[in-house]
XYZ file of C-alpha atoms in Angstrom:
256
model
C -19.036 -121.811 -56.718
C -17.852 -119.995 -59.830
C -15.695 -116.622 -59.421
C -18.613 -114.625 -60.887
C -21.178 -115.928 -58.278
C -21.819 -112.939 -55.772
C -20.522 -110.093 -58.035
C -22.658 -107.409 -59.187
C -23.174 -107.822 -62.976
C -25.975 -105.460 -64.050
C -28.033 -102.528 -63.118
C -31.468 -101.457 -64.214
C -33.681 -98.397 -63.806
C -37.559 -98.896 -63.960
C -39.353 -95.853 -64.581
C -42.586 -94.007 -65.607
C -41.165 -92.059 -68.422
C -38.384 -93.974 -70.399
C -37.624 -91.301 -72.858
C -37.415 -88.649 -70.320
C -35.275 -90.572 -67.921
C -33.013 -91.418 -70.924
C -32.603 -87.872 -71.565
C -31.768 -86.993 -67.955
C -28.926 -89.428 -67.528
C -27.618 -88.585 -70.876
C -27.473 -84.880 -69.910
C -26.155 -85.639 -66.280
C -23.689 -88.319 -66.746
C -23.126 -88.376 -70.570
C -24.617 -91.709 -71.204
C -25.642 -92.772 -74.516
C -29.265 -94.492 -74.667
C -30.144 -96.893 -77.503
C -32.930 -99.464 -78.053
C -31.573 -103.063 -77.120
C -33.060 -104.396 -80.354
C -34.567 -107.293 -78.311
C -37.688 -108.738 -80.269
C -41.101 -107.992 -78.382
C -39.435 -106.010 -75.453
C -39.005 -102.439 -75.226
C -35.722 -102.235 -73.290
C -33.091 -99.247 -73.617
C -29.299 -99.900 -73.026
C -27.151 -97.206 -71.217
C -23.622 -97.039 -72.168
C -20.693 -94.876 -71.477
C -18.037 -94.433 -74.216
C -19.125 -97.610 -75.819
C -19.385 -99.884 -72.492
C -22.562 -101.096 -71.401
C -23.609 -99.666 -67.885
C -27.228 -100.225 -67.240
C -30.818 -100.885 -68.422
C -33.716 -98.949 -68.862
C -37.382 -99.834 -68.905
C -41.099 -99.074 -68.161
C -42.278 -100.257 -64.637
C -44.113 -103.442 -65.461
C -48.018 -103.493 -65.186
C -47.680 -105.958 -62.243
C -45.291 -103.798 -60.368
C -47.252 -100.740 -61.029
C -50.320 -102.233 -59.730
C -48.400 -102.670 -56.474
C -47.661 -98.871 -56.614
C -43.961 -99.710 -57.144
C -42.062 -96.332 -57.765
C -39.282 -95.583 -60.095
C -36.128 -97.353 -58.626
C -32.781 -98.764 -59.482
C -31.988 -102.288 -58.976
C -28.446 -104.118 -58.955
C -28.319 -107.842 -60.311
C -26.099 -110.193 -58.541
C -24.468 -112.979 -60.605
C -25.848 -116.493 -59.356
C -24.545 -119.789 -60.470
C -28.103 -121.168 -60.578
C -30.990 -118.364 -60.296
C -33.408 -120.938 -59.155
C -31.134 -122.620 -56.619
C -30.234 -119.089 -55.108
C -33.975 -118.008 -55.279
C -34.920 -120.930 -53.055
C -31.828 -120.094 -50.753
C -33.148 -116.573 -50.560
C -36.548 -117.944 -49.026
C -34.854 -120.410 -46.747
C -32.780 -117.594 -45.438
C -36.010 -115.486 -44.550
C -35.922 -113.331 -47.569
C -38.858 -113.077 -50.333
C -38.970 -113.777 -53.994
C -41.097 -110.957 -55.862
C -40.540 -112.421 -59.361
C -39.954 -116.067 -59.813
C -36.975 -117.044 -61.820
C -37.715 -116.579 -65.591
C -35.863 -116.411 -68.851
C -34.845 -113.485 -71.060
C -34.510 -115.396 -74.438
C -31.238 -114.993 -75.892
C -29.813 -113.191 -72.617
C -30.143 -115.336 -69.623
C -32.201 -116.041 -66.464
C -33.119 -113.947 -63.777
C -35.323 -113.251 -60.541
C -36.321 -110.375 -58.295
C -35.796 -110.922 -54.759
C -35.624 -109.066 -51.413
C -33.778 -109.697 -48.122
C -35.377 -110.331 -44.679
C -35.658 -106.633 -44.066
C -37.207 -105.769 -47.437
C -34.277 -104.441 -49.603
C -34.716 -105.605 -53.114
C -32.053 -107.011 -55.484
C -32.042 -109.231 -58.602
C -30.345 -112.580 -59.354
C -28.817 -113.155 -62.797
C -27.259 -115.869 -64.888
C -26.467 -114.580 -68.387
C -25.711 -116.801 -71.448
C -22.119 -116.403 -72.170
C -19.605 -113.970 -70.415
C -21.225 -110.961 -68.413
C -20.238 -107.492 -69.496
C -17.017 -106.448 -67.887
C -17.848 -104.174 -64.869
C -14.947 -101.417 -64.709
C -13.354 -101.001 -61.197
C -13.641 -98.250 -58.606
C -12.858 -94.846 -59.821
C -13.943 -95.420 -63.746
C -16.217 -92.217 -64.517
C -19.768 -93.123 -65.833
C -19.850 -96.353 -64.071
C -21.361 -97.778 -60.811
C -18.641 -97.337 -58.235
C -20.178 -98.250 -54.961
C -23.051 -100.343 -53.811
C -24.626 -99.227 -50.546
C -27.069 -100.992 -48.367
C -29.385 -99.159 -45.871
C -30.422 -102.110 -43.942
C -33.077 -102.925 -41.625
C -30.728 -104.503 -39.327
C -26.884 -104.217 -40.617
C -25.462 -107.397 -38.930
C -28.292 -109.420 -39.871
C -28.559 -108.236 -43.666
C -24.700 -109.139 -43.793
C -25.289 -112.644 -42.750
C -28.001 -113.102 -45.205
C -25.938 -111.782 -48.086
C -22.665 -113.742 -46.718
C -24.559 -117.014 -46.739
C -26.210 -116.379 -50.205
C -23.350 -114.990 -51.992
C -20.167 -115.671 -49.792
C -19.470 -111.980 -49.393
C -16.805 -111.385 -46.739
C -16.499 -108.562 -44.161
C -13.751 -106.007 -44.994
C -12.904 -103.035 -42.984
C -15.656 -101.571 -40.871
C -15.822 -97.812 -40.116
C -17.274 -96.740 -36.655
C -19.926 -94.017 -37.409
C -20.448 -93.230 -33.795
C -24.171 -93.108 -32.804
C -25.097 -94.190 -36.447
C -23.294 -97.574 -35.836
C -20.750 -99.436 -37.994
C -20.569 -98.797 -41.691
C -19.456 -102.480 -42.915
C -17.431 -102.623 -46.045
C -17.895 -106.040 -47.904
C -17.091 -107.775 -50.944
C -15.058 -110.586 -52.283
C -11.456 -111.743 -53.077
C -10.252 -108.607 -51.845
C -12.291 -106.444 -53.731
C -14.550 -103.910 -52.071
C -18.222 -103.883 -53.436
C -19.504 -101.387 -51.282
C -20.900 -100.745 -47.554
C -23.825 -101.596 -45.467
C -25.122 -100.368 -42.270
C -28.315 -100.278 -40.125
C -30.504 -97.353 -41.459
C -31.388 -94.529 -39.275
C -35.043 -93.483 -38.825
C -34.488 -90.527 -41.047
C -33.003 -92.714 -43.874
C -35.059 -94.161 -46.941
C -35.161 -97.995 -46.692
C -34.480 -100.661 -46.173
C -33.019 -100.328 -49.712
C -29.869 -100.375 -51.969
C -28.370 -97.003 -53.230
C -25.996 -97.177 -56.190
C -23.215 -94.620 -56.519
C -22.084 -93.601 -60.126
C -18.651 -92.254 -60.433
C -18.278 -88.744 -61.941
C -15.334 -86.328 -62.761
C -16.519 -83.416 -60.642
C -19.130 -83.501 -57.894
C -20.296 -80.080 -57.917
C -20.481 -79.865 -61.670
C -22.617 -83.008 -61.730
C -24.929 -81.747 -59.042
C -25.636 -78.546 -60.994
C -26.748 -80.699 -63.982
C -28.840 -82.663 -61.924
C -30.698 -79.538 -61.091
C -30.498 -77.924 -64.154
C -32.131 -81.093 -65.873
C -34.957 -81.583 -63.423
C -33.725 -83.461 -60.650
C -33.627 -82.944 -57.040
C -30.598 -82.906 -54.626
C -31.624 -84.722 -51.304
C -27.936 -84.582 -49.811
C -25.570 -81.979 -50.521
C -22.117 -82.887 -51.411
C -20.813 -84.718 -48.278
C -16.981 -85.930 -47.792
C -16.083 -89.603 -47.824
C -12.775 -91.240 -47.234
C -10.457 -91.198 -50.313
C -10.745 -87.333 -50.922
C -14.081 -88.145 -52.646
C -17.605 -86.286 -52.215
C -20.941 -87.987 -52.699
C -24.450 -86.609 -53.466
C -27.902 -88.389 -53.160
C -30.665 -87.188 -55.455
C -33.838 -88.236 -57.392
C -34.333 -88.156 -61.051
C -37.389 -86.390 -62.540
C -39.394 -89.203 -62.299
C -38.571 -89.919 -58.538
C -36.001 -92.573 -58.705
C -33.284 -92.254 -56.069
C -29.623 -92.162 -57.554
C -26.312 -91.130 -56.171
C -23.154 -89.933 -57.432
C -19.601 -89.924 -56.247
C -16.367 -87.921 -57.230
C -13.741 -85.309 -56.501
C -14.454 -81.662 -56.039
C -12.597 -78.920 -58.155
């Protein structure tokens, strides 16, 4: 197993209006949006101060036919996408998009854990883009799973990717918020979702310089705040919101 297997290497937004979504995230986060230049594929790349952050594309026709809404997906590195996709099924999950090649880029698949949370598998050609560490403004800082069953979900991902349990936070009636990661690095947290939570699903938190100013830019540019700033460990605050097309997104950062 390589050192990259099991690490998050890419993020992708599928939406109903690429141009409007690009304008929203550029205004809220300062991201630059540019066409990837891939032949025969309309795909936009988000970057932050020259560093790649994520991709943006239209919801594919087959997904649109299944009424898949605008959404963010995180892609996890796999040493062999085909082997990992088969393992997903063996462990009780599903493969929504069979392994396929992106010419000149790599191989990918779209899967779901046994409780329905969707994620991607990816193996690139060459070295993946460097993912900045926690606390880098403009980049994904935290990956949170609202699981159908927290302990069961951790077992699935641990067997699939080798993720390890880190510190667990007792949330009282909400249960345990389980931190996870690899090689001493926290990737995020997972918990059994409550009845009022969306899911099962992954939520990706983007680091920002100031949570209140970011929240204002969200609403000023047509987004909707779902969760007002809430304090989390590390003197940080988080918000969850929907972009104008309806994709759930989240931000983390300090207050003034």
